[in-house]
Amino acid sequence: MAISAAEKKQRAAAAAMQYLRDDMLLGVGTGSTVNAFIEQLRPWRDRLRGVISSSDASSRKLSELGIPLFDLNEVGELELYVDGADEATRQRMLIKGGGAALTREKIIAAASRRFVCIVDDSKLVDTLGRFPLPVEVIPMARALVARQLESLGGQPVWRHGVVTDNGNQVLDVHGLRIDDPRSMEATINQLVGVVTVGLFAARPADVLLVAGAEEISAI
Ligand code: 5RP
């Protein structure tokens, strides 16, 4: 039976609910799949200790539900982080940042004991890179970073009009061959002017929940 991408996102989000525990501090990502997850958090409103959000957009939705929001600096390690991705491999390495929230997402992933990533099956790939790789840059360094990304073989395109929650800009890098995600992440991370590259390879997801037409696979 054919089901829509939106329905698959709902199912992936529903599958993540099994990881919730009472009194938990939960990291929450950004995007349409996470929006489906946030909607499903409604019955958990009084059971969670609170959430740490990766974007102003998710914070608004969580506040509307009445779920307490915490600053990451006020809390220790998070038990669980739930977020989507733009691409994912079976090794649970990811491209993220389609929603421009990659920096806070990477921070929350680093601060979390378990990262559960929820995707529909259109996001599963053998090799990362078909989705243009988001790179958050300090505004004055945009052209400098773009030239450096070109020398790595990519075609960076400035995401015009987008300012991240951190006041920075985003380059989307097309045409990169990402055969070794860890090495590419390290290389781009150390370019002067880069804030964050949307490759999640050094810290991949711990569980990848992939919603297909028939079933949910946990990878
Ligand atoms: C935001 C992200 C999102 O997780 C990614 O863009 C997937 O979004 P969606 O669930 O809407 O497909 O990384 O920065």
GROMACS .gro file of N, CA, C and O in nm, residues 29-87:
model
  236
   29GLY      N    1   1.508   1.790   1.824
   29GLY     CA    2   1.565   1.850   1.704
   29GLY      C    3   1.468   1.943   1.632
   29GLY      O    4   1.382   2.005   1.695
   30THR      N    5   1.484   1.948   1.501
   30THR     CA    6   1.412   2.047   1.420
   30THR      C    7   1.369   1.983   1.288
   30THR      O    8   1.442   1.899   1.234
   31GLY      N    9   1.254   2.028   1.236
   31GLY     CA   10   1.212   1.983   1.103
   31GLY      C   11   1.073   1.924   1.105
   31GLY      O   12   1.009   1.915   1.211
   32SER      N   13   1.026   1.881   0.989
   32SER     CA   14   0.888   1.833   0.980
   32SER      C   15   0.870   1.698   1.050
   32SER      O   16   0.764   1.673   1.109
   33THR      N   17   0.972   1.612   1.048
   33THR     CA   18   0.960   1.483   1.117
   33THR      C   19   0.956   1.507   1.268
   33THR      O   20   0.877   1.446   1.341
   34VAL      N   21   1.041   1.598   1.313
   34VAL     CA   22   1.041   1.632   1.456
   34VAL      C   23   0.910   1.702   1.495
   34VAL      O   24   0.860   1.682   1.606
   35ASN      N   25   0.853   1.780   1.405
   35ASN     CA   26   0.725   1.843   1.437
   35ASN      C   27   0.618   1.736   1.466
   35ASN      O   28   0.536   1.751   1.557
   36ALA      N   29   0.624   1.627   1.388
   36ALA     CA   30   0.531   1.516   1.412
   36ALA      C   31   0.559   1.454   1.550
   36ALA      O   32   0.466   1.418   1.623
   37PHE      N   33   0.687   1.445   1.585
   37PHE     CA   34   0.725   1.392   1.717
   37PHE      C   35   0.675   1.484   1.829
   37PHE      O   36   0.620   1.439   1.929
   38ILE      N   37   0.694   1.615   1.810
   38ILE     CA   38   0.651   1.710   1.914
   38ILE      C   39   0.500   1.698   1.937
   38ILE      O   40   0.453   1.697   2.051
   39GLU      N   41   0.424   1.687   1.829
   39GLU     CA   42   0.278   1.670   1.842
   39GLU      C   43   0.246   1.550   1.930
   39GLU      O   44   0.155   1.554   2.012
   40GLN      N   45   0.323   1.443   1.911
   40GLN     CA   46   0.296   1.319   1.985
   40GLN      C   47   0.346   1.325   2.129
   40GLN      O   48   0.322   1.234   2.208
   41LEU      N   49   0.419   1.432   2.162
   41LEU     CA   50   0.468   1.449   2.300
   41LEU      C   51   0.358   1.497   2.395
   41LEU      O   52   0.377   1.499   2.517
   42ARG      N   53   0.244   1.540   2.336
   42ARG     CA   54   0.138   1.599   2.418
   42ARG      C   55   0.107   1.516   2.545
   42ARG      O   56   0.108   1.571   2.656
   43PRO      N   57   0.085   1.383   2.534
   43PRO     CA   58   0.054   1.307   2.657
   43PRO      C   59   0.171   1.298   2.755
   43PRO      O   60   0.153   1.257   2.870
   44TRP      N   61   0.290   1.337   2.709
   44TRP     CA   62   0.409   1.329   2.795
   44TRP      C   63   0.438   1.462   2.866
   44TRP      O   64   0.535   1.473   2.940
   45ARG      N   65   0.353   1.559   2.842
   45ARG     CA   66   0.379   1.694   2.892
   45ARG      C   67   0.415   1.696   3.040
   45ARG      O   68   0.509   1.762   3.082
   46ASP      N   69   0.341   1.623   3.122
   46ASP     CA   70   0.365   1.627   3.267
   46ASP      C   71   0.455   1.513   3.315
   46ASP      O   72   0.478   1.498   3.434
   47ARG      N   73   0.503   1.435   3.221
   47ARG     CA   74   0.587   1.320   3.262
   47ARG      C   75   0.736   1.347   3.238
   47ARG      O   76   0.820   1.284   3.300
   48LEU      N   77   0.765   1.439   3.147
   48LEU     CA   78   0.906   1.471   3.119
   48LEU      C   79   0.956   1.574   3.219
   48LEU      O   80   0.879   1.661   3.262
   49ARG      N   81   1.084   1.566   3.253
   49ARG     CA   82   1.141   1.674   3.336
   49ARG      C   83   1.147   1.802   3.253
   49ARG      O   84   1.123   1.911   3.300
   50GLY      N   85   1.182   1.786   3.126
   50GLY     CA   86   1.186   1.901   3.038
   50GLY      C   87   1.264   1.869   2.912
   50GLY      O   88   1.311   1.757   2.895
   51VAL      N   89   1.274   1.969   2.825
   51VAL     CA   90   1.341   1.948   2.697
   51VAL      C   91   1.446   2.056   2.672
   51VAL      O   92   1.437   2.167   2.724
   52ILE      N   93   1.544   2.020   2.591
   52ILE     CA   94   1.642   2.114   2.538
   52ILE      C   95   1.618   2.114   2.387
   52ILE      O   96   1.621   2.010   2.323
   53SER      N   97   1.591   2.231   2.333
   53SER     CA   98   1.549   2.240   2.194
   53SER      C   99   1.664   2.287   2.105
   53SER      O  100   1.746   2.368   2.146
   54SER      N  101   1.663   2.240   1.979
   54SER     CA  102   1.772   2.275   1.887
   54SER      C  103   1.741   2.397   1.801
   54SER      O  104   1.823   2.435   1.718
   55SER      N  105   1.623   2.457   1.819
   55SER     CA  106   1.592   2.574   1.735
   55SER      C  107   1.481   2.656   1.798
   55SER      O  108   1.401   2.605   1.878
   56ASP      N  109   1.474   2.782   1.757
   56ASP     CA  110   1.366   2.868   1.805
   56ASP      C  111   1.231   2.813   1.758
   56ASP      O  112   1.131   2.819   1.830
   57ALA      N  113   1.230   2.757   1.636
   57ALA     CA  114   1.103   2.704   1.580
   57ALA      C  115   1.052   2.589   1.668
   57ALA      O  116   0.933   2.587   1.704
   58SER      N  117   1.140   2.495   1.703
   58SER     CA  118   1.096   2.384   1.788
   58SER      C  119   1.060   2.434   1.928
   58SER      O  120   0.965   2.386   1.989
   59SER      N  121   1.136   2.531   1.978
   59SER     CA  122   1.107   2.585   2.113
   59SER      C  123   0.966   2.642   2.118
   59SER      O  124   0.893   2.620   2.216
   60ARG      N  125   0.925   2.712   2.012
   60ARG     CA  126   0.790   2.770   2.010
   60ARG      C  127   0.685   2.659   2.019
   60ARG      O  128   0.590   2.668   2.096
   61LYS      N  129   0.705   2.554   1.941
   61LYS     CA  130   0.606   2.445   1.940
   61LYS      C  131   0.602   2.374   2.077
   61LYS      O  132   0.496   2.338   2.127
   62LEU      N  133   0.719   2.355   2.137
   62LEU     CA  134   0.725   2.288   2.266
   62LEU      C  135   0.661   2.373   2.375
   62LEU      O  136   0.590   2.323   2.462
   63SER      N  137   0.684   2.506   2.366
   63SER     CA  138   0.623   2.597   2.465
   63SER      C  139   0.472   2.596   2.453
   63SER      O  140   0.401   2.598   2.553
   64GLU      N  141   0.423   2.589   2.328
   64GLU     CA  142   0.277   2.585   2.309
   64GLU      C  143   0.216   2.463   2.377
   64GLU      O  144   0.103   2.467   2.423
   65LEU      N  145   0.294   2.355   2.383
   65LEU     CA  146   0.244   2.234   2.451
   65LEU      C  147   0.259   2.243   2.603
   65LEU      O  148   0.212   2.157   2.676
   66GLY      N  149   0.331   2.346   2.649
   66GLY     CA  150   0.350   2.363   2.793
   66GLY      C  151   0.461   2.275   2.849
   66GLY      O  152   0.465   2.247   2.969
   67ILE      N  153   0.552   2.231   2.763
   67ILE     CA  154   0.663   2.148   2.811
   67ILE      C  155   0.778   2.240   2.855
   67ILE      O  156   0.817   2.330   2.781
   68PRO      N  157   0.832   2.220   2.976
   68PRO     CA  158   0.938   2.308   3.025
   68PRO      C  159   1.063   2.301   2.937
   68PRO      O  160   1.110   2.191   2.904
   69LEU      N  161   1.116   2.418   2.902
   69LEU     CA  162   1.238   2.427   2.821
   69LEU      C  163   1.356   2.460   2.910
   69LEU      O  164   1.347   2.548   2.995
   70PHE      N  165   1.468   2.392   2.889
   70PHE     CA  166   1.590   2.420   2.965
   70PHE      C  167   1.700   2.469   2.872
   70PHE      O  168   1.704   2.435   2.754
   71ASP      N  169   1.791   2.548   2.930
   71ASP     CA  170   1.915   2.588   2.864
   71ASP      C  171   2.013   2.472   2.886
   71ASP      O  172   2.024   2.421   2.998
   72LEU      N  173   2.084   2.433   2.781
   72LEU     CA  174   2.178   2.320   2.795
   72LEU      C  175   2.281   2.346   2.905
   72LEU      O  176   2.329   2.253   2.969
   73ASN      N  177   2.314   2.474   2.927
   73ASN     CA  178   2.414   2.506   3.029
   73ASN      C  179   2.365   2.481   3.171
   73ASN      O  180   2.444   2.478   3.265
   74GLU      N  181   2.232   2.466   3.186
   74GLU     CA  182   2.176   2.445   3.320
   74GLU      C  183   2.169   2.299   3.357
   74GLU      O  184   2.134   2.265   3.470
   75VAL      N  185   2.193   2.213   3.260
   75VAL     CA  186   2.172   2.070   3.286
   75VAL      C  187   2.300   1.993   3.250
   75VAL      O  188   2.390   2.046   3.187
   76GLY      N  189   2.303   1.869   3.292
   76GLY     CA  190   2.419   1.786   3.258
   76GLY      C  191   2.394   1.711   3.129
   76GLY      O  192   2.332   1.763   3.036
   77GLU      N  193   2.439   1.588   3.126
   77GLU     CA  194   2.421   1.505   3.007
   77GLU      C  195   2.272   1.475   2.986
   77GLU      O  196   2.198   1.453   3.081
   78LEU      N  197   2.230   1.474   2.859
   78LEU     CA  198   2.091   1.441   2.829
   78LEU      C  199   2.081   1.290   2.807
   78LEU      O  200   2.171   1.229   2.750
   79GLU      N  201   1.967   1.236   2.850
   79GLU     CA  202   1.950   1.091   2.832
   79GLU      C  203   1.921   1.057   2.686
   79GLU      O  204   1.966   0.956   2.636
   80LEU      N  205   1.846   1.143   2.621
   80LEU     CA  206   1.797   1.107   2.487
   80LEU      C  207   1.785   1.232   2.400
   80LEU      O  208   1.743   1.338   2.446
   81TYR      N  209   1.821   1.215   2.275
   81TYR     CA  210   1.801   1.320   2.174
   81TYR      C  211   1.725   1.259   2.057
   81TYR      O  212   1.765   1.154   2.006
   82VAL      N  213   1.618   1.322   2.015
   82VAL     CA  214   1.542   1.273   1.900
   82VAL      C  215   1.544   1.380   1.792
   82VAL      O  216   1.511   1.497   1.818
   83ASP      N  217   1.585   1.341   1.673
   83ASP     CA  218   1.593   1.438   1.563
   83ASP      C  219   1.581   1.364   1.429
   83ASP      O  220   1.600   1.243   1.422
   84GLY      N  221   1.552   1.439   1.325
   84GLY     CA  222   1.544   1.385   1.190
   84GLY      C  223   1.678   1.400   1.120
   84GLY      O  224   1.781   1.430   1.180
   85ALA      N  225   1.677   1.379   0.988
   85ALA     CA  226   1.798   1.395   0.907
   85ALA      C  227   1.757   1.415   0.762
   85ALA      O  228   1.645   1.380   0.723
   86ASP      N  229   1.849   1.469   0.685
   86ASP     CA  230   1.825   1.486   0.542
   86ASP      C  231   1.870   1.363   0.463
   86ASP      O  232   1.812   1.331   0.360
   87GLU      N  233   1.974   1.297   0.512
   87GLU     CA  234   2.022   1.171   0.455
   87GLU      C  235   2.080   1.087   0.568
   87GLU      O  236   2.135   1.143   0.664
   0.00000   0.00000   0.00000
